[in-house]
Coordinates of C-alpha atoms and ligand atoms in Angstrom, one line a residue:
M9 CA -6.4 -18.3 6.6
A10 CA -7.9 -16.5 3.7
L11 CA -7.1 -12.8 3.3
L12 CA -9.9 -10.3 3.8
P13 CA -10.5 -6.9 2.1
S14 CA -10.7 -5.2 5.4
Q15 CA -7.0 -6.0 6.2
P16 CA -4.5 -3.2 5.8
I17 CA -1.9 -2.6 3.2
G18 CA 1.7 -2.7 4.4
V19 CA 4.1 -0.1 2.9
F20 CA 7.8 0.3 3.8
D21 CA 10.8 2.3 2.9
S22 CA 14.2 3.2 4.5
G23 CA 12.6 6.3 5.9
I24 CA 10.0 8.7 4.8
G25 CA 10.6 8.7 1.1
G26 CA 8.0 5.9 0.7
L27 CA 5.4 8.3 2.1
T28 CA 5.3 9.8 -1.4
V29 CA 4.0 6.4 -2.6
A30 CA 1.7 6.1 0.5
H31 CA 0.3 9.5 -0.5
A32 CA -0.5 8.3 -4.0
I33 CA -2.1 5.1 -2.6
R34 CA -4.3 7.2 -0.2
K35 CA -5.4 9.4 -3.1
L36 CA -6.3 6.5 -5.4
L37 CA -7.7 4.1 -2.7
P38 CA -9.2 6.3 0.0
H39 CA -11.0 3.4 1.7
E40 CA -7.9 1.4 2.3
S41 CA -6.0 1.4 5.6
M42 CA -2.2 1.4 5.6
I43 CA 0.5 0.4 8.0
Y44 CA 3.7 2.3 7.0
F45 CA 7.1 1.3 8.3
G46 CA 10.1 3.7 7.8
D47 CA 13.4 2.0 8.8
T48 CA 14.9 5.3 9.9
A49 CA 17.5 3.5 12.2
H50 CA 19.1 2.2 9.0
L51 CA 18.7 5.1 6.6
P52 CA 20.0 5.5 4.0
Y53 CA 19.6 2.1 2.3
G54 CA 21.3 3.5 -0.8
D55 CA 24.8 2.9 0.4
K56 CA 24.2 -0.4 2.3
S57 CA 25.1 -3.8 1.0
E58 CA 22.5 -6.0 -0.6
A59 CA 22.7 -8.5 2.3
A60 CA 22.1 -5.7 4.9
I61 CA 19.0 -4.4 3.1
Q62 CA 17.7 -8.0 2.7
A63 CA 18.0 -8.5 6.5
Y64 CA 16.1 -5.3 7.3
S65 CA 13.4 -6.1 4.7
I66 CA 12.8 -9.5 6.2
K67 CA 12.4 -8.1 9.7
I68 CA 10.0 -5.4 8.4
A69 CA 8.0 -7.9 6.4
D70 CA 7.6 -10.0 9.6
I71 CA 6.2 -7.0 11.4
L72 CA 3.8 -6.2 8.6
V73 CA 2.6 -9.8 8.2
K74 CA 2.1 -10.0 12.0
K75 CA 0.0 -6.8 11.8
G76 CA -2.3 -8.6 9.4
C77 CA -1.4 -6.9 6.1
K78 CA -3.0 -8.3 3.0
V79 CA -0.3 -7.0 0.6
I80 CA 3.1 -5.4 1.0
V81 CA 4.4 -2.5 -1.1
I82 CA 8.2 -2.1 -1.1
A83 CA 8.0 1.7 -1.5
C84 CA 11.8 2.0 -1.9
N85 CA 13.9 1.4 -5.0
S86 CA 16.9 0.3 -3.1
A87 CA 15.0 -2.3 -1.2
S88 CA 13.0 -3.3 -4.3
S89 CA 16.3 -3.9 -6.1
A90 CA 18.0 -5.8 -3.2
A91 CA 15.1 -7.7 -1.6
Y92 CA 12.1 -8.1 -3.8
E93 CA 12.8 -11.7 -5.0
L94 CA 13.8 -12.8 -1.5
L95 CA 10.6 -11.3 0.1
T96 CA 8.4 -13.0 -2.5
E97 CA 9.9 -16.3 -1.5
Y98 CA 9.9 -15.5 2.2
V99 CA 6.4 -14.2 3.0
R100 CA 3.2 -16.3 2.9
K101 CA 2.4 -17.2 -0.7
D102 CA -0.9 -15.4 -0.7
I103 CA 0.5 -12.1 0.5
H104 CA 1.6 -10.4 -2.7
I105 CA 4.6 -8.2 -2.8
I106 CA 4.6 -5.1 -5.0
N107 CA 7.8 -3.3 -5.8
V108 CA 8.3 0.1 -7.2
I109 CA 10.4 -1.0 -10.2
D110 CA 8.2 -3.2 -12.3
P111 CA 5.3 -0.7 -12.7
M112 CA 7.9 2.0 -13.8
V113 CA 9.5 -0.4 -16.3
A114 CA 6.1 -1.2 -17.8
L115 CA 5.4 2.5 -18.2
V116 CA 8.8 3.2 -19.9
L117 CA 8.4 0.2 -22.2
E118 CA 5.0 1.5 -23.3
K119 CA 5.8 5.2 -23.7
F120 CA 9.4 5.4 -24.7
P121 CA 10.3 2.7 -27.2
G122 CA 13.5 3.4 -29.1
K123 CA 14.3 6.5 -26.9
H124 CA 17.1 7.6 -24.7
V125 CA 15.9 7.5 -21.1
G126 CA 17.9 8.7 -18.1
L127 CA 17.7 7.4 -14.5
I128 CA 18.8 8.8 -11.2
G129 CA 18.8 6.8 -8.0
T130 CA 20.8 5.6 -5.1
K131 CA 24.1 3.8 -5.5
R132 CA 22.4 0.5 -4.5
T133 CA 19.7 0.9 -7.2
V134 CA 22.1 2.0 -9.9
Q135 CA 24.7 -0.7 -9.1
S136 CA 22.1 -3.4 -9.1
D137 CA 21.4 -2.8 -12.7
V138 CA 17.9 -4.0 -12.2
Y139 CA 16.2 -1.3 -14.3
S140 CA 18.5 -1.8 -17.3
R141 CA 18.1 -5.6 -17.1
K142 CA 14.3 -5.4 -17.0
I143 CA 14.1 -2.7 -19.6
H144 CA 16.4 -4.7 -21.9
E145 CA 14.2 -7.8 -21.4
G146 CA 11.2 -5.8 -22.8
K147 CA 13.1 -5.6 -26.1
K148 CA 11.9 -2.1 -27.0
N149 CA 15.4 -0.8 -28.0
I150 CA 15.4 1.7 -25.1
H151 CA 18.8 3.2 -24.2
L152 CA 19.0 3.7 -20.5
H153 CA 21.5 6.1 -19.0
S154 CA 21.8 5.7 -15.2
L155 CA 23.5 7.9 -12.7
A156 CA 23.9 7.4 -8.9
T157 CA 23.0 10.6 -7.1
P158 CA 23.8 9.8 -3.5
L159 CA 23.7 13.3 -2.1
L160 CA 20.0 13.7 -2.8
V161 CA 18.5 11.5 -0.1
P162 CA 20.3 13.1 2.9
M163 CA 19.6 16.5 1.4
I164 CA 15.9 15.8 1.1
E165 CA 15.7 14.0 4.5
E166 CA 17.0 17.2 6.0
G167 CA 14.2 19.2 4.4
F168 CA 16.9 20.8 2.3
F169 CA 15.2 21.6 -1.0
K170 CA 13.7 24.5 -3.0
N171 CA 16.8 26.6 -2.2
Q172 CA 19.9 27.7 -3.9
I173 CA 22.1 25.0 -2.6
S174 CA 19.7 22.1 -3.5
H175 CA 19.3 23.7 -6.9
E176 CA 23.0 23.7 -7.5
I177 CA 23.5 20.1 -6.4
I178 CA 20.6 18.9 -8.6
A179 CA 21.9 21.0 -11.5
R180 CA 25.4 19.6 -11.1
Y181 CA 24.1 16.0 -11.2
L182 CA 21.7 16.6 -14.1
S183 CA 24.4 18.2 -16.2
D184 CA 26.4 15.0 -16.1
E185 CA 27.6 13.9 -19.5
S186 CA 25.7 10.5 -19.2
L187 CA 22.4 12.3 -19.1
K188 CA 22.9 14.4 -22.2
N189 CA 20.1 14.0 -24.9
I190 CA 17.6 12.1 -22.8
E191 CA 13.9 12.4 -23.5
A192 CA 12.7 11.1 -20.2
L193 CA 14.2 10.8 -16.7
I194 CA 13.2 8.1 -14.3
L195 CA 13.1 9.2 -10.6
A196 CA 14.3 5.8 -9.3
C197 CA 14.1 6.8 -5.7
T198 CA 10.9 7.4 -3.7
H199 CA 12.5 10.5 -2.1
Y200 CA 12.8 12.3 -5.4
P201 CA 9.2 13.3 -6.0
L202 CA 9.8 16.0 -3.5
I203 CA 12.4 17.7 -5.9
K204 CA 10.4 16.9 -9.0
N205 CA 9.5 20.6 -9.5
E206 CA 13.1 21.6 -9.3
I207 CA 14.1 19.0 -11.8
E208 CA 11.3 19.9 -14.1
S209 CA 12.2 23.6 -14.1
L210 CA 15.8 22.7 -14.9
Y211 CA 14.8 20.8 -18.0
K212 CA 12.2 23.5 -18.9
G213 CA 9.7 20.9 -20.1
K214 CA 12.0 19.2 -22.6
V215 CA 12.4 16.0 -20.7
A216 CA 9.5 14.0 -19.2
I217 CA 10.1 13.4 -15.5
L218 CA 8.8 10.0 -14.5
D219 CA 7.8 9.5 -10.8
S220 CA 6.7 6.0 -9.8
S221 CA 4.2 6.8 -7.0
E222 CA 1.1 6.9 -9.2
V223 CA 1.9 3.9 -11.3
V224 CA 2.7 1.9 -8.2
A225 CA -0.7 2.9 -6.6
K226 CA -2.4 1.8 -9.9
A227 CA -0.6 -1.6 -9.8
L228 CA -1.7 -2.1 -6.3
K229 CA -5.3 -1.2 -7.1
Q230 CA -5.2 -3.7 -10.0
H231 CA -3.9 -6.4 -7.8
L232 CA -6.6 -5.8 -5.1
E233 CA -9.3 -5.8 -7.8
D234 CA -8.0 -9.0 -9.3
Q235 CA -7.9 -10.8 -6.0
R236 CA -11.2 -9.3 -4.8
L237 CA -9.4 -7.7 -1.9
L238 CA -10.5 -4.1 -2.4
N239 CA -12.1 -2.7 0.8
D240 CA -15.7 -1.6 0.6
E241 CA -16.5 2.0 0.0
A242 CA -18.3 2.4 3.4
S243 CA -15.2 1.7 5.4
V244 CA -13.1 4.5 6.9
A245 CA -9.4 4.3 6.4
H246 CA -7.1 4.2 9.4
H247 CA -3.4 4.6 8.9
Q248 CA -0.6 3.7 11.3
F249 CA 3.0 4.9 10.9
M250 CA 6.0 3.3 12.4
V251 CA 9.7 4.2 12.4
S252 CA 12.6 2.2 13.8
D253 CA 14.2 5.3 15.2
Y254 CA 12.6 8.6 16.1
T255 CA 13.9 12.1 15.9
E256 CA 12.0 15.3 16.6
S257 CA 12.3 16.8 13.1
F258 CA 10.8 13.6 11.7
E259 CA 7.1 14.3 12.1
A260 CA 7.6 17.6 10.3
S261 CA 9.4 15.9 7.4
A262 CA 6.7 13.2 7.4
R263 CA 4.1 15.9 6.9
M264 CA 5.9 17.1 3.8
F265 CA 6.0 13.7 2.3
F266 CA 2.5 12.6 3.1
H267 CA 0.8 16.0 2.8
Q268 CA -0.9 15.7 6.1
S269 CA 0.3 15.3 9.7
V270 CA 1.2 11.9 10.9
Q271 CA 1.8 10.4 14.3
L272 CA 4.9 8.2 14.3
E273 CA 5.3 5.3 16.7
R274 CA 8.7 3.9 17.4
H275 CA 9.2 0.2 16.7
A276 CA 12.7 -1.2 16.8
L277 CA 13.6 -4.0 14.3
W278 CA 15.8 -5.8 16.8
N279 CA 15.1 -5.7 20.6
Ligands
DGL17 N1 13.7 6.0 -0.9 C1 14.6 5.0 -1.1 C2 14.7 4.6 -2.6 O1 13.7 4.7 -3.2 C3 16.0 5.0 -0.6 C4 16.6 6.1 0.0 C5 17.8 5.6 0.8 O2 17.5 5.2 2.0 O3 18.9 5.6 0.4 O4 15.7 4.1 -3.1

């Protein structure tokens, strides 16, 4: 069956971090409906094995395809590094998969040739080496310096930022020897836009802080335009939010990530 512009966009992450991407999509494409899935039962993905993340991603893709999504955005770096290739093979060929890594790599290749660029992300993303491989393939002589920063996701999920302790943890990570003399820093985790201001203030404007949400939203728009799948401007967007486990503090955190209140439904990956 051919895809229709009125079908929703599927977006997923391990938790609510991907709502930073969903927020950018809503801003750029206000007439598009989204179905968001946060796999909170298995959060954090950053310290899981590749095989585990692949299994969760397949289950989530099944749900999003069944719900009629016309495209799926993997709004998570850990899942993009572990499961992007697999998902492109697995889902119906006409349902395009967008990851958060390729649009960022394209931006870095364009804007920072020959430069020293830092990257912070989860252990899974950093160990996968996917950014350095793709940046290297672009042959722009970019020197990438990657650092796993595993305390940041739990800290942010707990709503623990813009305070003295978060400031110290962030400062400790960023003062790591490997990040000396960088000119740009890739936020290779979709949770990190929430601490972007803190990171910017530490660098005092000397390092460009690169957050993927807007470039991913632009890549999505481009795909929908190319495939003639953009919804028409008269339609009113309706968003649905699902999580695989539910805690009370969650809706409050979701509001911070999405900049508007959301109603979360619980949907287990396995029954
Ligand atoms: N937000 C996810 C990412 O971009 C991962 C966070 C996690 O679950 O560890 O990598």
